[in-house]
XYZ file of C-alpha atoms in Angstrom:
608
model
C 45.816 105.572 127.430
C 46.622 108.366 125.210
C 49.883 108.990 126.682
C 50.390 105.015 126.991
C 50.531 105.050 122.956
C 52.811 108.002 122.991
C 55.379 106.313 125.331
C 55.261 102.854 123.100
C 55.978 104.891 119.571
C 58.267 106.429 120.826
C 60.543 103.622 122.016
C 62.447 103.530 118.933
C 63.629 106.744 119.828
C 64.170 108.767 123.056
C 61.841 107.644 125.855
C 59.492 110.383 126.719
C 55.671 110.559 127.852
C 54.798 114.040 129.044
C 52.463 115.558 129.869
C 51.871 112.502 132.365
C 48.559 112.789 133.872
C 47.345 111.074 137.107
C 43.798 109.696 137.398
C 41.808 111.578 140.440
C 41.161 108.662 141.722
C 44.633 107.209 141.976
C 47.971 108.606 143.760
C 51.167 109.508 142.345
C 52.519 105.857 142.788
C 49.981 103.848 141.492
C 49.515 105.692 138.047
C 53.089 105.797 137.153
C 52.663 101.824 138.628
C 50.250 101.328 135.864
C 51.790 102.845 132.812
C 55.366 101.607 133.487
C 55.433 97.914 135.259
C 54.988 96.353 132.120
C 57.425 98.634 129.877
C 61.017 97.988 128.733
C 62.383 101.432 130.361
C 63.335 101.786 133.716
C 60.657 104.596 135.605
C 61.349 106.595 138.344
C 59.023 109.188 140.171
C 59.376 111.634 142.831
C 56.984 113.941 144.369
C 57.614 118.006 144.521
C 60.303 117.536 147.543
C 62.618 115.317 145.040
C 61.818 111.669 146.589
C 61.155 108.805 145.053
C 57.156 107.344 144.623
C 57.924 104.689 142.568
C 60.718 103.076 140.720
C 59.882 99.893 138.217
C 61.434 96.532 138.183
C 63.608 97.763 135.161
C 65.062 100.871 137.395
C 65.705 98.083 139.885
C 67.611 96.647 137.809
C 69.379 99.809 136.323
C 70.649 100.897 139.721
C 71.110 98.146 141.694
C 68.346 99.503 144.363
C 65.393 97.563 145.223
C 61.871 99.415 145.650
C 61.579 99.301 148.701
C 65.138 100.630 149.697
C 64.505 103.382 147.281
C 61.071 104.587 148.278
C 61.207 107.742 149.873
C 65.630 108.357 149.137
C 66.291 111.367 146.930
C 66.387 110.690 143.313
C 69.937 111.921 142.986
C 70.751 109.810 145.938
C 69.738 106.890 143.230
C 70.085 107.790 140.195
C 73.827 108.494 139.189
C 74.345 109.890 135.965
C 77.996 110.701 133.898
C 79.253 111.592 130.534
C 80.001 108.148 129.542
C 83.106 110.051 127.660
C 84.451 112.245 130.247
C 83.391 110.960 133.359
C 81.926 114.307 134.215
C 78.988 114.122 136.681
C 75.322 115.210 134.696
C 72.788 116.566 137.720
C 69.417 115.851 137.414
C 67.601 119.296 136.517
C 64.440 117.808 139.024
C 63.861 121.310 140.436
C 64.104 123.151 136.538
C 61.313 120.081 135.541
C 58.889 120.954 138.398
C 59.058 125.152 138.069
C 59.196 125.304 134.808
C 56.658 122.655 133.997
C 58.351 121.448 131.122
C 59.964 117.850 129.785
C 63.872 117.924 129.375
C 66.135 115.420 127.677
C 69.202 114.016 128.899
C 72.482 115.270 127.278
C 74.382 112.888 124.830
C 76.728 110.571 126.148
C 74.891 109.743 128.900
C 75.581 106.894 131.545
C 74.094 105.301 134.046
C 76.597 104.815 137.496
C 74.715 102.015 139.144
C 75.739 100.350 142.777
C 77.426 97.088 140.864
C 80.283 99.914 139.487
C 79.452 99.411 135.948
C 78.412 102.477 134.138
C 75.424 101.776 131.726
C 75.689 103.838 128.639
C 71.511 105.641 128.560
C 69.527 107.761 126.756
C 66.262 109.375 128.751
C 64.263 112.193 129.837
C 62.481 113.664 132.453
C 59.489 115.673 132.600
C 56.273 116.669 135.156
C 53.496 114.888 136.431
C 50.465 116.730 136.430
C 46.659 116.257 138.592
C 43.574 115.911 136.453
C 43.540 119.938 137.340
C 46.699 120.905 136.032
C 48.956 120.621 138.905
C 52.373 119.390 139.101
C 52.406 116.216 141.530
C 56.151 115.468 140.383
C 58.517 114.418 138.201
C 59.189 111.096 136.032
C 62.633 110.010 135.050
C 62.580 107.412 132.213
C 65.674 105.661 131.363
C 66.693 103.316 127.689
C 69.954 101.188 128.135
C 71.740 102.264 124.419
C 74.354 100.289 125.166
C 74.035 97.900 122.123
C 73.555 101.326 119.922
C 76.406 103.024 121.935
C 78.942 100.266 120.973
C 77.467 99.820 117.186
C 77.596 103.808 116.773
C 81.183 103.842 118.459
C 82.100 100.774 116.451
C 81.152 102.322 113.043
C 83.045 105.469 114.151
C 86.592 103.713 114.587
C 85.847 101.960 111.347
C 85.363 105.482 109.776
C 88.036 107.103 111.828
C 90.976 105.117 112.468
C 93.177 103.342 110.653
C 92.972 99.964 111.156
C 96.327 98.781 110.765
C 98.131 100.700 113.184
C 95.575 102.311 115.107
C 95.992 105.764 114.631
C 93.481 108.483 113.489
C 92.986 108.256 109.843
C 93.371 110.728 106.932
C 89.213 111.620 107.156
C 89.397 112.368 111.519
C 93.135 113.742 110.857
C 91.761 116.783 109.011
C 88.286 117.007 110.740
C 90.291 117.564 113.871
C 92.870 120.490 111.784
C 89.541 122.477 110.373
C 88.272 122.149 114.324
C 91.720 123.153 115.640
C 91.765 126.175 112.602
C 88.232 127.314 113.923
C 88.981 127.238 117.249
C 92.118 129.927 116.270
C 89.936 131.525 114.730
C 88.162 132.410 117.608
C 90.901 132.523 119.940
C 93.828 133.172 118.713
C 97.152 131.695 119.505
C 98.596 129.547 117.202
C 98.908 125.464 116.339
C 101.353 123.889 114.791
C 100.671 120.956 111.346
C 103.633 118.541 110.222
C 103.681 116.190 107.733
C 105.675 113.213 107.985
C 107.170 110.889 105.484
C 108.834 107.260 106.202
C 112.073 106.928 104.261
C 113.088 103.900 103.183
C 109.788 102.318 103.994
C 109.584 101.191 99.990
C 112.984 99.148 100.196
C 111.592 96.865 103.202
C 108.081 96.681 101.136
C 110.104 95.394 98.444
C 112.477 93.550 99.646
C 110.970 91.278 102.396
C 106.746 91.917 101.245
C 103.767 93.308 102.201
C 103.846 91.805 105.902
C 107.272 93.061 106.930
C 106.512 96.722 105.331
C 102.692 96.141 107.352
C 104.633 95.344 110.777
C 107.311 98.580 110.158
C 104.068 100.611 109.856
C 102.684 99.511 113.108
C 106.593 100.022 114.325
C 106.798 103.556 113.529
C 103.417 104.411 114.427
C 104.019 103.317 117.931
C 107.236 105.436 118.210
C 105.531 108.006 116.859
C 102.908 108.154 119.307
C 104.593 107.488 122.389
C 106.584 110.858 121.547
C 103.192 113.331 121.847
C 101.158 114.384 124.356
C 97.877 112.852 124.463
C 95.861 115.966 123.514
C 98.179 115.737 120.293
C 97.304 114.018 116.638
C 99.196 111.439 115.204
C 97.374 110.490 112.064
C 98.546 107.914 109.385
C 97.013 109.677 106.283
C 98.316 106.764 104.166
C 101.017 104.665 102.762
C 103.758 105.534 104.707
C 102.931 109.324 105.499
C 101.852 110.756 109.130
C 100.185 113.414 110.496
C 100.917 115.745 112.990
C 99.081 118.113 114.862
C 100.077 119.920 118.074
C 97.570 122.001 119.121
C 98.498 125.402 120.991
C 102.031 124.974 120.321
C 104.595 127.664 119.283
C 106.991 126.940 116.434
C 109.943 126.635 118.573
C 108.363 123.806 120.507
C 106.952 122.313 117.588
C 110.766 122.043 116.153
C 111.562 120.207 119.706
C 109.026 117.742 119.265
C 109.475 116.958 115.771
C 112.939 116.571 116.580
C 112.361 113.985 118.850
C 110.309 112.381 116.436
C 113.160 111.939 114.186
C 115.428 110.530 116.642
C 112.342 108.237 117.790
C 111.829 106.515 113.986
C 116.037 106.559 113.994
C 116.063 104.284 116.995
C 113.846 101.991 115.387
C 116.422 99.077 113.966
C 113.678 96.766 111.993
C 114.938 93.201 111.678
C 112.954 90.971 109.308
C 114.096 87.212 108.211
C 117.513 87.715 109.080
C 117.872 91.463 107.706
C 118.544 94.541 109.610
C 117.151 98.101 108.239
C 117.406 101.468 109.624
C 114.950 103.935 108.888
C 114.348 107.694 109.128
C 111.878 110.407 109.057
C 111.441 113.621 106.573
C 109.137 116.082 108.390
C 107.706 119.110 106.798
C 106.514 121.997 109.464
C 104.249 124.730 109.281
C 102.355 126.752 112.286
C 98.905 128.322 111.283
C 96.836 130.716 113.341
C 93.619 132.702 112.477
C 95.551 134.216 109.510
C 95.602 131.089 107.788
C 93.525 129.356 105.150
C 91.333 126.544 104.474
C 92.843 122.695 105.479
C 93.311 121.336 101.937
C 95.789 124.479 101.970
C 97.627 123.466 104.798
C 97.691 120.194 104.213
C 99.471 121.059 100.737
C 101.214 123.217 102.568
C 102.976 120.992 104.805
C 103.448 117.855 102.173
C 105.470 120.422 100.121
C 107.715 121.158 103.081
C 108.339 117.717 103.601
C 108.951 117.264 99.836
C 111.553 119.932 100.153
C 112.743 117.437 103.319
C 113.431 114.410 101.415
C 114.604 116.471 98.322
C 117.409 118.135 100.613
C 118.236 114.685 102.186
C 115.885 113.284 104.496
C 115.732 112.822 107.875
C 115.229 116.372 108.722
C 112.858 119.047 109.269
C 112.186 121.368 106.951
C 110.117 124.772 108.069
C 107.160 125.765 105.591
C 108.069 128.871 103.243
C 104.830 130.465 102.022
C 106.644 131.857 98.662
C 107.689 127.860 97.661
C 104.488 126.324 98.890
C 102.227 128.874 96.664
C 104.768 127.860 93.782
C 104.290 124.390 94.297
C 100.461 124.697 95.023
C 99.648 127.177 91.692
C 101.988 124.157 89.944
C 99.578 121.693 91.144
C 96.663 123.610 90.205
C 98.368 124.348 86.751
C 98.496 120.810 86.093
C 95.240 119.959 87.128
C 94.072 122.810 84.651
C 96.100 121.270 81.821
C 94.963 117.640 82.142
C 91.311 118.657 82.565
C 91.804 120.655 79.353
C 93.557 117.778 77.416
C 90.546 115.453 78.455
C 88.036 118.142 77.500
C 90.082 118.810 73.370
C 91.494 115.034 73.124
C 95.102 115.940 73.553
C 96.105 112.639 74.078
C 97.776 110.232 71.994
C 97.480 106.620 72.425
C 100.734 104.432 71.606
C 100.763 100.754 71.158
C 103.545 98.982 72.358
C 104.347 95.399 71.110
C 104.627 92.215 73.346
C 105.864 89.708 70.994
C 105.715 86.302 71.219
C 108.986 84.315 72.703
C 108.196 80.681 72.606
C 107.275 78.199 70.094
C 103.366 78.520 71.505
C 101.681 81.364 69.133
C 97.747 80.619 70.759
C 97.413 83.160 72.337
C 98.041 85.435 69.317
C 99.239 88.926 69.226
C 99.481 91.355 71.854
C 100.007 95.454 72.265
C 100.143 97.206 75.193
C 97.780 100.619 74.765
C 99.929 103.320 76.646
C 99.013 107.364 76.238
C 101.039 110.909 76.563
C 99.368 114.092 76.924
C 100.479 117.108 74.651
C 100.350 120.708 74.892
C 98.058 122.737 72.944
C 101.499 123.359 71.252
C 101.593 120.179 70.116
C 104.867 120.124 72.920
C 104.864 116.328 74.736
C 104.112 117.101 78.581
C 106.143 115.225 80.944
C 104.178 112.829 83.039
C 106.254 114.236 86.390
C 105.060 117.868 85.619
C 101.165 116.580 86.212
C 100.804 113.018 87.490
C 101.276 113.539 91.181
C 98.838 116.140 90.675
C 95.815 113.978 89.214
C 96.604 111.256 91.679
C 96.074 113.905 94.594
C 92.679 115.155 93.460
C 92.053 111.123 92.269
C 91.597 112.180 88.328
C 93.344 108.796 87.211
C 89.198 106.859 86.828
C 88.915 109.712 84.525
C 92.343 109.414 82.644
C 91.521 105.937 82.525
C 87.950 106.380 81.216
C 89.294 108.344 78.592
C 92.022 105.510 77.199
C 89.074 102.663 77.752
C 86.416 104.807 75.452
C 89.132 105.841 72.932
C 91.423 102.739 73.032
C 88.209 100.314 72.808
C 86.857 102.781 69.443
C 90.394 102.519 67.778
C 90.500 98.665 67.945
C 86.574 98.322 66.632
C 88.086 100.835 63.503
C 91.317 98.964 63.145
C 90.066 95.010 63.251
C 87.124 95.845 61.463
C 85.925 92.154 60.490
C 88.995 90.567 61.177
C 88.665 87.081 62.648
C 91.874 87.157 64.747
C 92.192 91.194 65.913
C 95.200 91.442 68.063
C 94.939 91.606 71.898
C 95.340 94.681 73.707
C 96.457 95.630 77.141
C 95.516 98.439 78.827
C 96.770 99.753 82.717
C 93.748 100.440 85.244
C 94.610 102.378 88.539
C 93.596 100.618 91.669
C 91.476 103.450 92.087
C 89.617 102.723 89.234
C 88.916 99.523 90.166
C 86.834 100.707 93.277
C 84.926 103.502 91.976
C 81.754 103.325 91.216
C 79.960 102.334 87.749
C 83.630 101.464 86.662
C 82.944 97.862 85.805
C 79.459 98.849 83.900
C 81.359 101.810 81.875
C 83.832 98.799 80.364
C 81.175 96.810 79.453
C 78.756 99.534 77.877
C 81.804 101.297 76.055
C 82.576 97.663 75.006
C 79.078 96.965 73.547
C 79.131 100.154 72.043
C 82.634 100.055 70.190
C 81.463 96.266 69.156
C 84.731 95.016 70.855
C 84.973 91.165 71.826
C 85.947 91.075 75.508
C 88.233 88.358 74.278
C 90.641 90.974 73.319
C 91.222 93.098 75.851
C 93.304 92.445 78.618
C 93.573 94.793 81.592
C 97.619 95.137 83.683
C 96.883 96.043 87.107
C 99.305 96.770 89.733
C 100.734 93.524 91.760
C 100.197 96.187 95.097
C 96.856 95.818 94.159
C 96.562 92.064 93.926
C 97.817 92.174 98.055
C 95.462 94.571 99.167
C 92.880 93.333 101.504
C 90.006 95.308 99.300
C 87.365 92.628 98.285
C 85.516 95.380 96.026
C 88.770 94.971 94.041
C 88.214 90.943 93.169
C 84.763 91.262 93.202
C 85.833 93.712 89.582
C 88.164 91.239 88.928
C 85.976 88.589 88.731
C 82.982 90.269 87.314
C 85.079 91.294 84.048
C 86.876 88.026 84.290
C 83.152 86.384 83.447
C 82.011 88.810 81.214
C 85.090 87.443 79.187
C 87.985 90.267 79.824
C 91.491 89.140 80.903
C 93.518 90.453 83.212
C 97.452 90.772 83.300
C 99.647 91.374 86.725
C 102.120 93.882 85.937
C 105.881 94.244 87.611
C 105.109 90.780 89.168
C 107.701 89.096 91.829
C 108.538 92.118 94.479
C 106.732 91.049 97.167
C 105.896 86.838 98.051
C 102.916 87.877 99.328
C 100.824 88.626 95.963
C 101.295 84.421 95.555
C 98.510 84.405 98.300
C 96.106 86.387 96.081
C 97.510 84.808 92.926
C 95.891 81.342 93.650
C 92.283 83.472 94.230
C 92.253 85.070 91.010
C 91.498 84.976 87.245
C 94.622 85.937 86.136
C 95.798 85.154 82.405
C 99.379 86.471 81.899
C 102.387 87.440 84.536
C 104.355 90.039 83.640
C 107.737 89.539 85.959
C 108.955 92.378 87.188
C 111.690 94.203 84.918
C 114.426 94.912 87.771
C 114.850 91.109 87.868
C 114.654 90.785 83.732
C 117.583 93.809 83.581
C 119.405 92.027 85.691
C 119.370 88.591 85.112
C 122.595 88.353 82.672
C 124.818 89.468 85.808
C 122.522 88.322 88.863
C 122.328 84.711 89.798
C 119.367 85.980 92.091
C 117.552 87.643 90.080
C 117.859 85.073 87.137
C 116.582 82.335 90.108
C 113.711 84.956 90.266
C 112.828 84.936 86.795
C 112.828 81.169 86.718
C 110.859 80.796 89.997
C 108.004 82.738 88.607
C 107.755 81.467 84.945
C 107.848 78.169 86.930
C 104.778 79.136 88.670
C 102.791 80.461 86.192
C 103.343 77.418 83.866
C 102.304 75.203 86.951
C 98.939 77.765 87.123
C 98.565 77.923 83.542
C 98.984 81.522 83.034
C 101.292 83.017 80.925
C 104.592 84.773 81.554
C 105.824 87.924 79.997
C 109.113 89.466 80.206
C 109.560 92.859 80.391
C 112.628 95.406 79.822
C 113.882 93.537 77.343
C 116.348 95.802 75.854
C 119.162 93.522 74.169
C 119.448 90.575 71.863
C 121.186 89.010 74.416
C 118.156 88.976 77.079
C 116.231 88.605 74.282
C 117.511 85.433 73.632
C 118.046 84.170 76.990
C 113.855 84.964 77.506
C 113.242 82.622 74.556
C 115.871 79.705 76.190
C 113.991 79.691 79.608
C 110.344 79.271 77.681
C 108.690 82.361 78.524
C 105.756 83.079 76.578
C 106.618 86.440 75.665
C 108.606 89.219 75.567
C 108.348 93.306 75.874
C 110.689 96.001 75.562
C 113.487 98.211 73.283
C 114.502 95.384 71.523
C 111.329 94.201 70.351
C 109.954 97.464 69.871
C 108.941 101.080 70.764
C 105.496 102.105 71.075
C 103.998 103.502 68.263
C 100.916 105.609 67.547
C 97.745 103.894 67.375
C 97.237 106.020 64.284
C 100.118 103.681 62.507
C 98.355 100.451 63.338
C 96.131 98.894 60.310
C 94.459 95.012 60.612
C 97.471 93.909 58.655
C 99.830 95.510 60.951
C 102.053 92.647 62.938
C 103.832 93.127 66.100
C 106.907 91.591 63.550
C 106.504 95.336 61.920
C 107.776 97.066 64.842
C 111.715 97.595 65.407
C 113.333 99.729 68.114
C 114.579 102.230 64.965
C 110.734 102.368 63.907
C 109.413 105.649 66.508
C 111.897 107.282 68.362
C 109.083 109.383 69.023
C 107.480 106.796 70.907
C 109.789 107.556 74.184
C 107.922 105.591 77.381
C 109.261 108.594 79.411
C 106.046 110.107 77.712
C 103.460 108.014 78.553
C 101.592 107.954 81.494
C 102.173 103.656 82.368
C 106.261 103.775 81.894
C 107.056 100.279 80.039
C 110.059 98.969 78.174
């Protein structure tokens, strides 16, 4: 019974019982009969010639073969086992099991081929039967259906490795699959070839028609794009609207033929949405590596500069990676990522404070200053945002940039409204990454407690693309800081229809409408209509509207008419340092002559 208490522990894992020992007063048969009749694995046994003894109800079952029919059959006559992946038939090693002496697992991926068709997915082993004295009398087979774990385990992998809106590998499998493709050259030789692929104009249908119509162009594309490779090829969507590519054993000449046909595929496409037409196009950036070439976060920057170079030079083309402009662009990179981890590290950062002045008759809900920042050299020389931002966003630094403006923005205000019963309200930009990352939400509120800052008073803008995504760890931030007091602003509000879903499902205080519409509403009936529509909503939601890129009297004044709550921009005001600010300081103090210096093509959130 020994062995009978080995078997049952180890159920949770792979079946296995050996050494199996037969009684000397019973056969072959009637031991394994004993130990296995009442067990939830299927049992075969055959004797030293390879025929089956015994087989259990559950092996019944498994195969399809009744006892009887199987008595005395060989047990690969029985038994038919596959890769469940390949198809690929597995033999039995009976004869290895009975001169060796020795239990043996089944390979991975392991199925079942009973007489019904239907391959069951199995894990097992098989191992001898020995005599009281030692001698092998046969071999046991022992069989667990996994198919339950076999479609969780394969479940849980797409959900790790695909991208679930057009069904294509994801980022994560895209470059698993390049580092097994670079070993495998490595070892061999030969060469592969790595393209990455950009949709162009994929931001004007996002924008223009919403979220659904730039989803469905996604799916679009991706299908063209896949129906164009071989199906040993990788076509990856690594995010937004950039592809992968990766041709394995491919020369660059070919390489050029196939992305070639790619662009003519995505050209073909003509997307029609709501009674609009768009083409689109493709900018492809090309490299081939072989066992000369580097690590995959190389390549990878590798290729995206080519296709930067591609959509620089005027899309929908190929351009060919150049090893001299790729190290330029890649040390650049690396440069900035040095320089913004050294401004974090020596505080070179200013914070500016931008007003957003009240434009209707309704003064409750006091003042308000956006909290912007701009990095500076150890020269004390501004740095332009474009030299470093696309950087940090690459190797996901903006939690830490934003970490940085929370802890210093939250100690300025506790040093500035000192005591005062009405301290101004200020807004500050998260990144939707910092929404999701972990401890984010605690940091606020400790840095908060710690400053002695009423959550009353600060008011966080996040991105309306942020507000559509489908990311529940997003509202569930939004909500927690929502109760914990904090408000929240939508900034650039009204380009896609689709954010009014999420709109009715969160705590949001204040709109801020999108600026393209507020610059153009003076000469644009439609965009005026816009502007209107969406003050009209918030008032019926009771949130407040801000306009921003208000840069003339004359919109200025127009704002005020149409009862928006407030107003931002060059004619209420450029930011100004932090440093300027005092309790007594009113957003009435500002005027667009005031800082110069305060240029928003400095700070890292761009507002008007």
């Amino acid at each position: 019974m020994d062995g009978l208490r080995k078997f049952f522990r180890s159920v949770s894992g792979r079946p296995s019982l050996f050494p199996l020992r037969a009684s000397p007063a019973s056969s072959l048969a009637e031991t394994a009969r004993m130990m296995f009749e009442l067990s939830g694995n299927a049992a075969l046994v055959a004797d030293l010639q390879g025929n089956i003894a015994y087989i259990n109800e559950v092996a019944e079952r498994f195969t399809g073969v009744s006892a009887a029919a199987a008595s005395g059959k060989p047990l690969a006559e029985i038994v038919l086992l596959s890769n469940h992946k390949t198809g690929e038939n597995i033999d039995i090693p009976l004869h290895k099991v009975l001169i060796e002496a020795r239990a043996m697992f089944l390979p991975d991926h392991t199925s079942l081929s009973g007489f019904s068709q239907q391959r069951l997915p199995v894990d097992g082993s098989l191992g001898p039967v020995f005599a009281s004295d030692g001698r092998v009398l046969g071999a046991i087979l022992l069989l667990h259906d996994v198919s339950r774990y076999r479609l969780l385990t394969d479940a849980l992998f797409l959900q790790a490795n695909q991208d679930s809106l057009t069904g294509l590998v994801n980022r994560r499998e895209f470059e698993t699959r390049v580092a097994r493709a670079l070993k495998k050259v490595r070892a061999h030789k030969g060469s592969h070839a790595l393209a990455y692929l950009d949709l162009d104009k994929f931001k004007i249908v996002n924008d223009l028609c919403g979220h659904g119509a730039g989803d469905e162009l996604l799916r679009r594309a991706a299908a063209a794009l896949r129906a164009k490779v071989r199906d040993r090829d990788t076509i990856a969507r690594l995010g937004g609207d950039e592809f992968g590519l990766l041709l394995e054993n491919c020369t660059l000449e070919t390489a050029k033929l196939v992305c070639g046909n790619l662009l003519e595929a995505v050209k073909d496409i003509s997307f029609a949405w709501q009674g609009r037409t768009f083409t689109v196009g493709l900018s492809i950036g090309l490299l081939i590596f072989d066992d000369k070439s580097e690590d995959v976060g190389t390549l990878m920057a590798a290729a995206d500069a080519a296709c930067y170079r591609a959509k620089e030079n005027g899309r929908q083309r190929i351009e060919i990676h150049n090893s001299k402009l790729t190290d330029f662009h890649v040390a650049g990179e690396r440069s900035g990522i040095a320089r913004i981890v050294s401004a974090l590290d020596e505080n070179r950062f200013i914070l500016f404070a931008q007003p957003i002045v009240p434009a209707s008759a309704d003064k409750t809900s006091g003042e308000l200053f956006e909290i912007l920042a701009k990095m500076v050299s150890p020269k004390g020389v501004p740095v332009d945002p474009c030299d470093f931002l696309p950087a940090v966003e690459r190797y996901h630094l903006m939690p830490t940039l934003d970490r940085w403006i929370i802890r210093h923005a939250f100690e300025a205000h506790s040093k500035i409204y000192q005591g005062d019963d009405r301290p101004s309200t200020w807004c500050l930009n998260l990144s939707a990454s910092s929404l999701i990352s972990d401890g984010f939400a605690a940091f606020i509120s400790d840095e908060a407690e710690r400053c002695n800052v009423p959550p009353t008073v600060i008011c966080f803008e996040i991105a309306e693309t942020i507000t559509r995504a489908k990311n529940s760890r997003s509202a569930d931030f939004i909500w927690a800081m929502k109760i914990a007091g904090f408000r929240f602003c939508i900034d650039d509000f009204g380009k896609s229809l689709d954010s009014l879903v999420s709109l009715k499902s969160l705590p949001i205080d204040f709109l801020k409408i999108d600026g393209d519409f507020i610059k153009d509403m003076l000469i644009d009936d439609v965009a005026l209509g816009m502007v209107e529509a969406i003050h009209n909503i918030g008032q019926i939601m009771g949130i407040k509207t801000i306009a921003e890129y208000v840069e003339s009297q004359e919109t200025l004044e127009r704002v005020k008419s149409m009862g928006i709550d407030f107003a931002q921009g060059y004619a209420c005001g450029l930011p100004a340092p932090i440093a300027d600010l005092s309790a007594n300081f009113s957003v009435r103090n500002f005027s667009v002559s005031k800082t110069a210096r305060g240029s928003s093509s400095t700070t890292f959130q761009t507002s008007q």
